[in-house]
XYZ file of N, CA and C in Angstrom:
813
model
N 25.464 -76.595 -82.025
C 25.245 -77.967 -81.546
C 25.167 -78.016 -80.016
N 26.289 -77.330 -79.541
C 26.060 -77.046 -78.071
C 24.936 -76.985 -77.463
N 24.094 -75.470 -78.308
C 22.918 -74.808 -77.428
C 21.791 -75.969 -77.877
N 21.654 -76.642 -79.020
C 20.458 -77.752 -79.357
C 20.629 -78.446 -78.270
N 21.851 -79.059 -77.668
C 21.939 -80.453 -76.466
C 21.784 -80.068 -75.450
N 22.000 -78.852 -75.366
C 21.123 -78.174 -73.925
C 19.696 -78.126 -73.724
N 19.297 -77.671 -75.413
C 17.813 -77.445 -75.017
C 16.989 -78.891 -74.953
N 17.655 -79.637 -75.269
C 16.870 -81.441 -75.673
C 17.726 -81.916 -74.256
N 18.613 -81.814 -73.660
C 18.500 -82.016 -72.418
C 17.455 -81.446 -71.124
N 17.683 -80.208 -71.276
C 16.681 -79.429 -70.456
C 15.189 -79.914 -70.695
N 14.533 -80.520 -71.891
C 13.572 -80.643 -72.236
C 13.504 -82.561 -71.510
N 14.627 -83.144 -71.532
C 14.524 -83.932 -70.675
C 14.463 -84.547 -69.629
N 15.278 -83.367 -68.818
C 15.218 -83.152 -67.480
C 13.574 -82.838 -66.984
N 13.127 -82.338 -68.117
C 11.405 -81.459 -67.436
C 11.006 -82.760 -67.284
N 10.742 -83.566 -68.250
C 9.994 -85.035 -68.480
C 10.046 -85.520 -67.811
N 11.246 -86.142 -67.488
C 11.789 -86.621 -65.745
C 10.962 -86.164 -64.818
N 10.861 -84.311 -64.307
C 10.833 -84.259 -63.162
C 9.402 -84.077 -63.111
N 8.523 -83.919 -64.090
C 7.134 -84.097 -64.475
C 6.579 -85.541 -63.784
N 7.312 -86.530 -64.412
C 7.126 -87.807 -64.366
C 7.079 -88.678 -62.765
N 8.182 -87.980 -62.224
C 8.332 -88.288 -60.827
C 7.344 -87.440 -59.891
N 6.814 -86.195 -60.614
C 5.322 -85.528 -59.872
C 4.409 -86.274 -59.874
N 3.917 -87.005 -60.703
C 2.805 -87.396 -61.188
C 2.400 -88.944 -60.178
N 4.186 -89.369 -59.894
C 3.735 -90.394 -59.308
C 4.111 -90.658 -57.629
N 4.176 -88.927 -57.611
C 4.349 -88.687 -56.057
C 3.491 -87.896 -55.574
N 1.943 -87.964 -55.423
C 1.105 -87.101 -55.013
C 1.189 -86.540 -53.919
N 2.122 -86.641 -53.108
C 2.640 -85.710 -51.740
C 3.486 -85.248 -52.371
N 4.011 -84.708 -53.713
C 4.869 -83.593 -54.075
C 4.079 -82.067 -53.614
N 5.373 -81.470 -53.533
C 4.762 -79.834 -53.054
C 5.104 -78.816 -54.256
N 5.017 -79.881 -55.566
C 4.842 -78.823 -56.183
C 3.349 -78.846 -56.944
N 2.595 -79.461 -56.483
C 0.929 -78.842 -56.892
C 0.593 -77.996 -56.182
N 0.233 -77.157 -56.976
C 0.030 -75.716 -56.520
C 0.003 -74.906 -55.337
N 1.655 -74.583 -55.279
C 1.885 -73.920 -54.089
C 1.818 -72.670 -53.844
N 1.853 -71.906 -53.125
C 1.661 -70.647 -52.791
C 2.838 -69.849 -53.610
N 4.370 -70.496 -52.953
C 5.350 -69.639 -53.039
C 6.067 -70.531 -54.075
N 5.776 -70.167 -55.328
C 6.845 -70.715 -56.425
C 7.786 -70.297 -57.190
N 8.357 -69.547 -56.808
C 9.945 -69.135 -56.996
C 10.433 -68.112 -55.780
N 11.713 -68.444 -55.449
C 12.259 -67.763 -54.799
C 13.904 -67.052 -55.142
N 13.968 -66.050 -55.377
C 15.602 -65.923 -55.477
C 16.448 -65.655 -54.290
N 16.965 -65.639 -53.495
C 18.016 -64.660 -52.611
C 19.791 -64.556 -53.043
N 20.039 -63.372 -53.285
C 21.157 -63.091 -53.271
C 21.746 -63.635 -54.395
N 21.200 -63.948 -55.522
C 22.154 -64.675 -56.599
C 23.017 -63.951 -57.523
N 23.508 -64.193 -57.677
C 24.798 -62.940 -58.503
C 25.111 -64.732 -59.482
N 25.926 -64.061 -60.528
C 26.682 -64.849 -62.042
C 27.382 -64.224 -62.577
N 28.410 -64.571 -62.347
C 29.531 -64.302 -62.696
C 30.418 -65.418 -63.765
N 30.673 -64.778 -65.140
C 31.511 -65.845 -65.698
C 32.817 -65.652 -66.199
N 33.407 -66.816 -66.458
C 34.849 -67.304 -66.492
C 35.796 -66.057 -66.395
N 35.464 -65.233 -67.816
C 36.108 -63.799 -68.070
C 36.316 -62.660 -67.331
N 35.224 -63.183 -65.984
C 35.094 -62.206 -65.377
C 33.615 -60.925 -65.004
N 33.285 -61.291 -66.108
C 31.853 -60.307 -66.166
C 30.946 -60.740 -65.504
N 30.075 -59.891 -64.797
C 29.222 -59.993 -63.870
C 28.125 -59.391 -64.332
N 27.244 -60.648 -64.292
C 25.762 -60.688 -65.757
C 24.827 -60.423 -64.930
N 25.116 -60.585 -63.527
C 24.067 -60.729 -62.192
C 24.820 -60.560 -60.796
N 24.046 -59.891 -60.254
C 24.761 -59.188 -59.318
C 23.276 -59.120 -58.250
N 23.458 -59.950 -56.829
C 22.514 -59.761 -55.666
C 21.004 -59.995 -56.089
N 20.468 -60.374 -56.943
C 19.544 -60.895 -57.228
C 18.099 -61.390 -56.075
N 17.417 -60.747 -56.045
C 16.481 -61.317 -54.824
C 15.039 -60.563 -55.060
N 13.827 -61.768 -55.023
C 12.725 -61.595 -55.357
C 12.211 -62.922 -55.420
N 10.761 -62.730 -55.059
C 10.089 -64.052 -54.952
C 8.616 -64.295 -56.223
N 7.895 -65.043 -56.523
C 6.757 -64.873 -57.094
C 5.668 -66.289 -56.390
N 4.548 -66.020 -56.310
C 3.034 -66.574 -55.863
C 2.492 -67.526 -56.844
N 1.970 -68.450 -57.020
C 0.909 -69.469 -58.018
C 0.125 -68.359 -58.661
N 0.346 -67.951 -59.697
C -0.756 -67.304 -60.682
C -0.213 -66.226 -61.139
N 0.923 -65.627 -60.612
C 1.751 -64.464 -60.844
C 2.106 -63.680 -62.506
N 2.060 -62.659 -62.770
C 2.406 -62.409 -64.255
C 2.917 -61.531 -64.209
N 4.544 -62.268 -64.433
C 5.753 -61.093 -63.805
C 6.421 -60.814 -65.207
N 6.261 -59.492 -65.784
C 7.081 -58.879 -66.848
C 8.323 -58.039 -66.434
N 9.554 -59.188 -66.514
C 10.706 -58.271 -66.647
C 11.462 -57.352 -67.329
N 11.660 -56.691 -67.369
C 11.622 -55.492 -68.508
C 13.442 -55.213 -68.120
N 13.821 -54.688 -69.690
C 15.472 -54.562 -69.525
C 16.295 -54.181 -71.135
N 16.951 -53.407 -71.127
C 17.692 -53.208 -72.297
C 18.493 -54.523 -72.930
N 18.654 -54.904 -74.126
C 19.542 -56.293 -74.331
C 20.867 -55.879 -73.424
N 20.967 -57.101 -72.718
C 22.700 -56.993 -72.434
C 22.543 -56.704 -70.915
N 21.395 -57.022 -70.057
C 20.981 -56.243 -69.191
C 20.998 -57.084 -67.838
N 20.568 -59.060 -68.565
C 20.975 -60.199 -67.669
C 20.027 -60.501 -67.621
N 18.666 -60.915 -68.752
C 17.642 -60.925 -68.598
C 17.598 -62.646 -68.957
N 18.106 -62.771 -69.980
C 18.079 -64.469 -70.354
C 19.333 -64.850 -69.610
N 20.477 -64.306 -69.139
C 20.777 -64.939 -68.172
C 19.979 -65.215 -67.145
N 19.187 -64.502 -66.481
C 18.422 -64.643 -65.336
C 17.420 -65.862 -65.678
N 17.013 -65.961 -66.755
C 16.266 -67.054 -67.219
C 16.770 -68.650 -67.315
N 17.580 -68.197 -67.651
C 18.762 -69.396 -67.781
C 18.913 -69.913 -66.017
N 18.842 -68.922 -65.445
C 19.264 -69.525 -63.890
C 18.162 -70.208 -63.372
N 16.999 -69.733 -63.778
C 15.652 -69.883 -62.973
C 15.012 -71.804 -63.742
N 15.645 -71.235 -64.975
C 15.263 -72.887 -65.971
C 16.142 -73.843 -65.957
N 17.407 -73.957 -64.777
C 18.408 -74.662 -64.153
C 18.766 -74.955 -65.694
N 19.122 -74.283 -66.710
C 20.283 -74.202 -67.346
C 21.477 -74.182 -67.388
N 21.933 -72.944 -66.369
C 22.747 -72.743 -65.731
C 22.921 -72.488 -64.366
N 23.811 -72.368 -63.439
C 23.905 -72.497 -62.251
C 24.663 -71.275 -61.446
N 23.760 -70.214 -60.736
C 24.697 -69.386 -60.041
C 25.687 -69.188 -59.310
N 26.623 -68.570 -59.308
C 27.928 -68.672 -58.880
C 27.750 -68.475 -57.251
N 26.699 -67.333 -57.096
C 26.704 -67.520 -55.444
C 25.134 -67.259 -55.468
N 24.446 -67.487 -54.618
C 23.002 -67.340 -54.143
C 22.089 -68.736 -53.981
N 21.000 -67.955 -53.966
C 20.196 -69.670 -53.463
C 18.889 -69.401 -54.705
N 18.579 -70.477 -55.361
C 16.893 -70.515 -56.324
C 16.272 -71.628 -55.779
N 15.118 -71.139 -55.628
C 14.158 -71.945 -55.049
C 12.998 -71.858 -56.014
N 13.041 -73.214 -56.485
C 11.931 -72.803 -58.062
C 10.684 -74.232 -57.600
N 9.935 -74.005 -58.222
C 9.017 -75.092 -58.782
C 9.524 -75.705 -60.266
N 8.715 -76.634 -60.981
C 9.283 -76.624 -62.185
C 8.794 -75.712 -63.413
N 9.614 -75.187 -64.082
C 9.500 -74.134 -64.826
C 9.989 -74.738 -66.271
N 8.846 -74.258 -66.939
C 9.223 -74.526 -68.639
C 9.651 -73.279 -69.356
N 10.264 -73.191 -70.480
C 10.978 -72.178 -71.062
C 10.663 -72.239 -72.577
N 10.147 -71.134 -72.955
C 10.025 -71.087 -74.608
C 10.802 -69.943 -75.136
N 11.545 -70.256 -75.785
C 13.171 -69.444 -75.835
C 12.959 -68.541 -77.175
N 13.546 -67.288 -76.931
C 13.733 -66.508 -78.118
C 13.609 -67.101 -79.313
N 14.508 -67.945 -79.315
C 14.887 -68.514 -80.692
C 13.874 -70.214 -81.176
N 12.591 -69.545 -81.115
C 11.519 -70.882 -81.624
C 12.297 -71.676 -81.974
N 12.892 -71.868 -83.338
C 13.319 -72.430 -84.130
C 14.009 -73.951 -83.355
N 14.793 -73.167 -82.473
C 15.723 -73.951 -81.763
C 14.988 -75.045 -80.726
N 14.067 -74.821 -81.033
C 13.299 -75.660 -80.047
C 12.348 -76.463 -80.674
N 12.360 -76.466 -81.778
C 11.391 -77.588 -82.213
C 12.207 -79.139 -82.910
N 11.771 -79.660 -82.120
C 12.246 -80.937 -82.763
C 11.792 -81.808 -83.360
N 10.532 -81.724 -83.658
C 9.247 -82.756 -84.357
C 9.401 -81.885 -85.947
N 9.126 -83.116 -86.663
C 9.107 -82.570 -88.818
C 7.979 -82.199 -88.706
N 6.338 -81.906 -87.940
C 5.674 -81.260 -87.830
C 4.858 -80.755 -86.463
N 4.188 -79.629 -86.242
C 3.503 -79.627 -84.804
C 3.136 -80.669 -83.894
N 2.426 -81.427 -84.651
C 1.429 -82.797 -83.991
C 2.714 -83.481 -83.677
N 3.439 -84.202 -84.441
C 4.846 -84.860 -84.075
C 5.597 -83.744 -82.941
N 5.884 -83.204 -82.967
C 7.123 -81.848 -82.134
C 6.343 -82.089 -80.604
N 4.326 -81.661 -80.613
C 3.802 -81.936 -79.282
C 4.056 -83.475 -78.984
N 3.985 -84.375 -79.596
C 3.857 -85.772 -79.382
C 4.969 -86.036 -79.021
N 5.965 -85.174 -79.070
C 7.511 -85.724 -78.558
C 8.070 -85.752 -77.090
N 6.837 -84.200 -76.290
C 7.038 -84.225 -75.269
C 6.270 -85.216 -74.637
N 4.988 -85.559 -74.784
C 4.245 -86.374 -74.366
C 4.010 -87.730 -74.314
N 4.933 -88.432 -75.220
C 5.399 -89.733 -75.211
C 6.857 -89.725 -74.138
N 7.364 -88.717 -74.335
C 8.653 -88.717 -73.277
C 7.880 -88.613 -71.573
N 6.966 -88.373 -71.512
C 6.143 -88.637 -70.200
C 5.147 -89.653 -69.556
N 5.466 -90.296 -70.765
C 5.192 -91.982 -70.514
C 3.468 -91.771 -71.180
N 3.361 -90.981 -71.719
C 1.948 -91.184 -72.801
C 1.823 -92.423 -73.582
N 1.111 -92.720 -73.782
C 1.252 -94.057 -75.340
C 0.605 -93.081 -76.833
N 1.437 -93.715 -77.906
C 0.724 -93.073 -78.658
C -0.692 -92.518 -79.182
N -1.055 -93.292 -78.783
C -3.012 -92.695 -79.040
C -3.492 -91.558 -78.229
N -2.776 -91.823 -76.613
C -3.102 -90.435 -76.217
C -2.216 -89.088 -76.194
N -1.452 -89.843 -76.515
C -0.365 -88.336 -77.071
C -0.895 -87.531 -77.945
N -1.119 -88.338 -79.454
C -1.568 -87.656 -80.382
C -3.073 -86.942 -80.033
N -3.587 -87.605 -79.124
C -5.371 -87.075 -78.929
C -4.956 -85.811 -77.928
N -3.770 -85.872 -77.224
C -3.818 -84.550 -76.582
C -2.807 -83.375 -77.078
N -2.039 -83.908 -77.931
C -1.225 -82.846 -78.746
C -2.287 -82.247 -79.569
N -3.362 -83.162 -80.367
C -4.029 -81.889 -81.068
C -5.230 -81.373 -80.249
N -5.383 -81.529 -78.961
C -6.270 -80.399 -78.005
C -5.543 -79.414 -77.739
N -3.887 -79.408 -77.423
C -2.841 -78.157 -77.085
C -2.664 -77.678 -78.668
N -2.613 -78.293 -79.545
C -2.681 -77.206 -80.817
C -3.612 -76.789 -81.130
N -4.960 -77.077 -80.662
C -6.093 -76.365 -81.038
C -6.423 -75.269 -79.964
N -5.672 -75.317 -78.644
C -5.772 -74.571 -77.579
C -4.750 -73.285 -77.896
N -3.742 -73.428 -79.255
C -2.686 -72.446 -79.575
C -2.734 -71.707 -80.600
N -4.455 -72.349 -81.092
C -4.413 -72.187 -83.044
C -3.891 -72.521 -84.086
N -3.309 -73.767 -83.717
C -2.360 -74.328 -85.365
C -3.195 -75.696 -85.271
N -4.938 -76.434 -85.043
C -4.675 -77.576 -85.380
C -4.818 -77.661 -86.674
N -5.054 -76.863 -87.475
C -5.260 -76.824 -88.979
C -4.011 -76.970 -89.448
N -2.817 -76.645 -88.593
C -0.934 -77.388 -89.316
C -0.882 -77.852 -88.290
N -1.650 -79.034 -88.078
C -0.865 -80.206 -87.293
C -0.205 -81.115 -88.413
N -0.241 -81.393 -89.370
C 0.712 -82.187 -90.113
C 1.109 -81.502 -90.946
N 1.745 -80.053 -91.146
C 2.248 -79.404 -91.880
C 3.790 -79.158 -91.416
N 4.833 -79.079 -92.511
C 5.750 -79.053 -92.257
C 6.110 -77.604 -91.182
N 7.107 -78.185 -89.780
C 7.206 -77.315 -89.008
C 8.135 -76.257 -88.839
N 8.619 -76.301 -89.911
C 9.683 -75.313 -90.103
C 9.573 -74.475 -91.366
N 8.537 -74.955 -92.035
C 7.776 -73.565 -92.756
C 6.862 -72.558 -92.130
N 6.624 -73.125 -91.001
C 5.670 -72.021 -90.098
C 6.286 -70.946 -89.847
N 5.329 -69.697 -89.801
C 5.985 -68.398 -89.680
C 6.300 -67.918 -87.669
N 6.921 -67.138 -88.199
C 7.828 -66.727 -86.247
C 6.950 -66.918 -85.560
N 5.638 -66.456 -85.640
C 4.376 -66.473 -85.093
C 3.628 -67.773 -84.552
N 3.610 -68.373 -85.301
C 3.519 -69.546 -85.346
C 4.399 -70.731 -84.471
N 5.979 -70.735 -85.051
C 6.374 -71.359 -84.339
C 6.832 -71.183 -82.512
N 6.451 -69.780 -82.403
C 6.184 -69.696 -81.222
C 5.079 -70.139 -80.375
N 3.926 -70.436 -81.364
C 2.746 -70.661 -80.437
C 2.982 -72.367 -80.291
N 3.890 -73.145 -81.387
C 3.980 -74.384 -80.976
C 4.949 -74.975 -79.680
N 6.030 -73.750 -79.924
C 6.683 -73.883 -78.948
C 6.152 -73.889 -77.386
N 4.721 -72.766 -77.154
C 4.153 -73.074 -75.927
C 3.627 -74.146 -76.269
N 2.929 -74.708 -77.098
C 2.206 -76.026 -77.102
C 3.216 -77.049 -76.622
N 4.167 -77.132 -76.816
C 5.384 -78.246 -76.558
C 5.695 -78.024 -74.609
N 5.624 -76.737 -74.305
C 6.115 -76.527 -73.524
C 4.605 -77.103 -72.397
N 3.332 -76.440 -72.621
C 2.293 -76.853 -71.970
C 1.649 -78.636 -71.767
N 2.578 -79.157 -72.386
C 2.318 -80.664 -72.786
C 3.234 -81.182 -71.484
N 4.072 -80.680 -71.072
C 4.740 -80.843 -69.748
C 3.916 -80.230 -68.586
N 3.493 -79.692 -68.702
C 2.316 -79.405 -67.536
C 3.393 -78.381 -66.112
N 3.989 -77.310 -66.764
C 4.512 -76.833 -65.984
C 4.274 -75.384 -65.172
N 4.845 -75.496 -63.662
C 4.144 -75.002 -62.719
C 4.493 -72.900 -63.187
N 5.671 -72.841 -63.786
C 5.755 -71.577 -64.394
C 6.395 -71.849 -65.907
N 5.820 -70.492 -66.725
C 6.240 -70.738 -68.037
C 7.088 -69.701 -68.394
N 8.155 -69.628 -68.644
C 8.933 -68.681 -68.612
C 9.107 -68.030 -70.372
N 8.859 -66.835 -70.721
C 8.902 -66.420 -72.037
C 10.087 -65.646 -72.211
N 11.318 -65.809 -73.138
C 12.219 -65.610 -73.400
C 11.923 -64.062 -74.662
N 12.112 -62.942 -74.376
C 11.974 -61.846 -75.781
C 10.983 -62.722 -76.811
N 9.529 -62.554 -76.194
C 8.765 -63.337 -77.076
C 8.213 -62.806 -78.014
N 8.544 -61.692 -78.372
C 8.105 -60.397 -79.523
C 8.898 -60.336 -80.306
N 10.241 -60.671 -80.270
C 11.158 -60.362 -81.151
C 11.059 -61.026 -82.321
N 11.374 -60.546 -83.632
C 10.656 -60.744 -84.946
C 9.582 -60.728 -85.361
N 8.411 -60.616 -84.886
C 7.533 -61.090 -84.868
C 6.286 -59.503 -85.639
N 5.815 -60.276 -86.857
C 4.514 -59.045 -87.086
C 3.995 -58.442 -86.011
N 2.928 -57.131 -86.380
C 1.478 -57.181 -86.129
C 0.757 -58.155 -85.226
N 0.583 -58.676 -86.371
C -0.485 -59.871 -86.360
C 0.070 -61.033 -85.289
N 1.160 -61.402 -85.318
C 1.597 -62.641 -84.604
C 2.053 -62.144 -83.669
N 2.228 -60.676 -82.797
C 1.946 -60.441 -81.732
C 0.883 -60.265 -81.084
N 0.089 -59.989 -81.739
C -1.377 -59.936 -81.490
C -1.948 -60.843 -80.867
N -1.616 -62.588 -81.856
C -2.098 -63.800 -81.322
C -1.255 -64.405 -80.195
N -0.023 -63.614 -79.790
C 0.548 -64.507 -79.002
C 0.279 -63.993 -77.669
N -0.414 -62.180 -77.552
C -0.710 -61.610 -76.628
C -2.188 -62.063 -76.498
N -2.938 -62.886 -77.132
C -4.307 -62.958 -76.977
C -3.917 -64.546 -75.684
N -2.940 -65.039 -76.762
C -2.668 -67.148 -75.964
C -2.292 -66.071 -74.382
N -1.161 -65.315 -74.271
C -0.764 -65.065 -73.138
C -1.682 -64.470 -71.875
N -2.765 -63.919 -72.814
C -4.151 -63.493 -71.897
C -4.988 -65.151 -71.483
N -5.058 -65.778 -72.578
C -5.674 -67.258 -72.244
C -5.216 -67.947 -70.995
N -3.990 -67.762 -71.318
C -2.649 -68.543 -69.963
C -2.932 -67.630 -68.283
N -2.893 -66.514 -69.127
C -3.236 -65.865 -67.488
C -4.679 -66.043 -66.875
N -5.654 -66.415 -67.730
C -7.161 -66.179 -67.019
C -7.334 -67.813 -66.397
N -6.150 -68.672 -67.263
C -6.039 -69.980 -66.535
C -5.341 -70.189 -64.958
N -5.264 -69.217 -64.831
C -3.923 -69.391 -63.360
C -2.950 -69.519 -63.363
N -1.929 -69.669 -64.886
C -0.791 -70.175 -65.026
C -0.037 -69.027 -64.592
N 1.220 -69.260 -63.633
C 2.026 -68.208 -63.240
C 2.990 -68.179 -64.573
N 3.699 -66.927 -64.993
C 4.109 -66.394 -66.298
C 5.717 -65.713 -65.932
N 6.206 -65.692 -66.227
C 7.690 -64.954 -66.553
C 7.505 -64.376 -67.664
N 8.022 -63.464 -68.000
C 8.204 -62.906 -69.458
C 9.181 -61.822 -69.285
N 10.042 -61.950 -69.928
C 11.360 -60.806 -70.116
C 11.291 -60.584 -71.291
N 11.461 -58.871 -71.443
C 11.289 -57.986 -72.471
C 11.824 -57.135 -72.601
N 12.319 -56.059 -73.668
C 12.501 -54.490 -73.200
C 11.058 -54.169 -74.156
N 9.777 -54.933 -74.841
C 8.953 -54.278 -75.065
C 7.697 -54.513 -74.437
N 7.692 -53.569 -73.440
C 7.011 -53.772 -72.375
C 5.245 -52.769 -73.014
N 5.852 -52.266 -74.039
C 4.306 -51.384 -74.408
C 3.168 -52.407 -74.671
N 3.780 -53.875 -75.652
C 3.141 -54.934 -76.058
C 2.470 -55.759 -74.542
N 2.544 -55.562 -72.950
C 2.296 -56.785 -72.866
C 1.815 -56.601 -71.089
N 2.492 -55.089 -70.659
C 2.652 -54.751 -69.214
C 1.400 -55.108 -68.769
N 0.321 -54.507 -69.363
C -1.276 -54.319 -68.893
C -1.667 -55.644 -68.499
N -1.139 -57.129 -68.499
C -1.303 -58.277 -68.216
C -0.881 -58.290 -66.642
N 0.221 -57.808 -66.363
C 0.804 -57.918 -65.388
C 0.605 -57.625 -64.328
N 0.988 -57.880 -63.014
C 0.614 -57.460 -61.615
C 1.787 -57.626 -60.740
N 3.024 -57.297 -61.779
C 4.475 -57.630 -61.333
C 5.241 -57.194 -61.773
N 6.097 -56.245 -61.736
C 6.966 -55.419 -63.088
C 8.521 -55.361 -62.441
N 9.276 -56.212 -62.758
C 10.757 -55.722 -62.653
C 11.419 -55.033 -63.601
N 12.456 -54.720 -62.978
C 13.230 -53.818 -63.904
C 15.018 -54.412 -63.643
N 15.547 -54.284 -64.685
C 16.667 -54.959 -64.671
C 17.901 -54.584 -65.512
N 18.941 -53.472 -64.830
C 19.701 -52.686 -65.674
C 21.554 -53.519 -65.451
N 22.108 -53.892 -66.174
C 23.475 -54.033 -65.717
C 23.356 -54.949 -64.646
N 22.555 -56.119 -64.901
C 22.553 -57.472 -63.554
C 22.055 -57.036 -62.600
N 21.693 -55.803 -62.487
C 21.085 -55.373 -60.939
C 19.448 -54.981 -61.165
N 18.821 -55.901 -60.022
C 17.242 -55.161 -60.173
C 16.779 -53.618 -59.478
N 16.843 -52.779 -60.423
C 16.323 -51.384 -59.827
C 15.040 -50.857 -59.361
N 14.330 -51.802 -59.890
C 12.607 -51.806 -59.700
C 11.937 -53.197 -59.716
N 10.920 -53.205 -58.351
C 10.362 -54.470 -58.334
C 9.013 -53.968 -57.620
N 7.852 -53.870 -58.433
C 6.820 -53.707 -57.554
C 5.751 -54.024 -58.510
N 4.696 -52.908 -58.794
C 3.463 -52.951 -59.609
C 3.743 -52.461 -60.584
N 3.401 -52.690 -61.783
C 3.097 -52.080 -62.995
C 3.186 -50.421 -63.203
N 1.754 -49.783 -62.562
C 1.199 -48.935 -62.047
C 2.429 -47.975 -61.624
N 3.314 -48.379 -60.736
C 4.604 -47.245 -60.388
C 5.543 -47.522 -61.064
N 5.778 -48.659 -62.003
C 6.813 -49.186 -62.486
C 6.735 -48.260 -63.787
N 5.607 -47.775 -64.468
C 5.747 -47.005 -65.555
C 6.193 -45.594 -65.324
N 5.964 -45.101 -64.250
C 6.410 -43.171 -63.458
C 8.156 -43.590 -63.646
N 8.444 -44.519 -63.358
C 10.318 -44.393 -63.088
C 10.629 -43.886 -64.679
N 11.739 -43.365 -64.571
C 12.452 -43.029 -65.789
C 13.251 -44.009 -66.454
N 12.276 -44.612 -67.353
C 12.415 -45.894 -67.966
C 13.757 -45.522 -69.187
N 13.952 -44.206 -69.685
C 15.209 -44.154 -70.170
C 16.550 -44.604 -69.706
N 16.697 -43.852 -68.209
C 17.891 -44.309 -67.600
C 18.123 -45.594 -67.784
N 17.189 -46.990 -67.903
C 17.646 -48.121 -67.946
C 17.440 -48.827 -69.302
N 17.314 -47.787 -70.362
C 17.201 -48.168 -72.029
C 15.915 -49.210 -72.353
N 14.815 -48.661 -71.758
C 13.460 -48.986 -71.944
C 13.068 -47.405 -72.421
N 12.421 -47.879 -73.337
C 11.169 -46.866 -74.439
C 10.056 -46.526 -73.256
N 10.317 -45.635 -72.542
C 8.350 -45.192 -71.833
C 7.428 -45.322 -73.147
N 6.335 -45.992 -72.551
C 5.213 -46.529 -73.114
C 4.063 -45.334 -73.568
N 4.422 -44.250 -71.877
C 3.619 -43.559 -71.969
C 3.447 -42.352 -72.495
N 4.486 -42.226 -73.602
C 5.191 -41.198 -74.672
C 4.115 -41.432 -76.009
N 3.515 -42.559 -76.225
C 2.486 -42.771 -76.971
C 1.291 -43.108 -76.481
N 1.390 -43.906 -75.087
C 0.053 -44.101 -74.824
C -0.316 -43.857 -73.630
N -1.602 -43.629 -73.500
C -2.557 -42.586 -72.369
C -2.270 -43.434 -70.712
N -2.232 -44.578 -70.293
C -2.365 -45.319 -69.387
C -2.002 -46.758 -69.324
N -1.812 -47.709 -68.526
C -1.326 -48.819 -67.785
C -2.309 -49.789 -68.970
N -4.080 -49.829 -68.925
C -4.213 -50.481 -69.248
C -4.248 -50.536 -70.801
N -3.817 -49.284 -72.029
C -3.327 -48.997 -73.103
C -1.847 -50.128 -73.467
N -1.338 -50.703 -72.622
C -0.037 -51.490 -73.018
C -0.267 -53.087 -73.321
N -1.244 -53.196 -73.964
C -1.665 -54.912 -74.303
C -2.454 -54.672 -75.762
N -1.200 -55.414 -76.580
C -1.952 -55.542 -78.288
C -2.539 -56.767 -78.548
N -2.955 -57.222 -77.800
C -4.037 -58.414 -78.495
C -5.798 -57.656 -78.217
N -6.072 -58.335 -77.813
C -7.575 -57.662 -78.058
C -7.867 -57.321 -76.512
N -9.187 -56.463 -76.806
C -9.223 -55.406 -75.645
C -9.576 -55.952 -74.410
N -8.945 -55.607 -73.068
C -8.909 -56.131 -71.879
C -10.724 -56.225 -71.493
């Protein structure tokens, strides 16, 4: 119950701060150069454990930054900090607004079907119904489900309810989209389509987050590769050198143990 009132808060907070963009056209957050900033953030909680430690890195408007990391490593914590979920114990974030589509789909849908679930964010942004619904089913046809726009939304498969979950999330119109272990469970096939939407998103300009430890599915998108072992970032540069490090030491699978090169690491269809 906890983590639901977080996420339907957080999802209200976006609406809000969407809402107050829209009607402040001297906001600086249309498309700025420098849209995220970290310095020095460390998280530390109650018990004592230290999930994050010195934290510092920035990202650009269009950016497609794959963080890569063993579970347990501070990766959705780090997410959590950046999607003002939670709040670092010491450092500074300097974000734009950032939407979040969380590991756990499920947890994030709140509509009894797609078309309803998109229409929920978009009436919360002062839409009226007619154009909510006329633009929820352009973002489900932009995700591949308008054929279950009135199908029950919690029979949809992992695959699926992930792609509604970006639909929910893109209906806020946000300046980064942050992807939470967006592979996990997930077929074949419904990685396939979610690496094809994530190629769509990137040829749009949308700047991207994505934290992973399966980086074979998705690197070749990227032009940003962190690395993230025990709260501390050990690697922050290109792709390209980010695959030579000894991706064991930090309980990442090398990619290149099965496959030939950089642009071999993207399963949706061919670059």
């Amino acid at each position: 119950q906890n983590y639901l009132k977080k996420i339907i808060n957080f999802l209200l907070m976006q609406c809000k701060n969407l809402f107050l963009t829209k009607i402040n056209p001297t906001s600086t957050r249309i498309f700025p150069k420098m849209i995220l900033d970290l310095n020095q953030v460390s998280k530390t909680f109650p018990d004592g454990t230290e999930a994050l430690k010195n934290i510092t890195f920035s990202l650009e408007s269009g950016d497609f930054c794959v963080i890569g990391g063993a579970n347990g490593s501070g990766k959705s914590v780090l997410m959590s900090l950046i999607a003002k979920l939670e709040k670092p114990t010491s450092g500074k974030i300097t974000t734009e607004y950032a939407g979040l589509v969380f590991q756990e789909a499920d947890s994030q849908i709140l509509g009894e079907t797609p078309l309803e679930d998109v229409c929920y964010s978009l009436t919360n942004i002062g839409l009226k119904p007619a154009a909510a619904k006329e633009n929820a089913l352009h973002l489900l046809e932009k995700v591949g489900l308008r054929e279950k726009a009135d199908h029950n939304a919690r029979t949809l498969s992992g695959g699926e309810k992930r792609r509604l979950a970006v639909a929910s999330v893109l209906a806020l119109e946000p300046n980064i989209i942050i992807f939470d272990e967006p592979f996990a469970n997930l077929d074949w096939k419904s990685v396939k389509q979610l690496c094809n939407l994530l190629l769509e998103l990137k040829s749009q300009g949308k700047t991207i987050i994505l934290l992973t430890h399966e980086i074979e599915k998705i690197l070749a998108l990227a032009n940003r590769f962190l690395i993230l072992h025990k709260g501390e970032i050990v690697f922050d540069g290109n792709p390209e050198t980010g695959i030579k490090e000894n991706l064991e030491n930090y309980g990442i699978k090398n990619p290149l143990v099965e496959y030939k090169n950089l642009k071999d690491l993207f399963w949706g269809d061919s670059l």
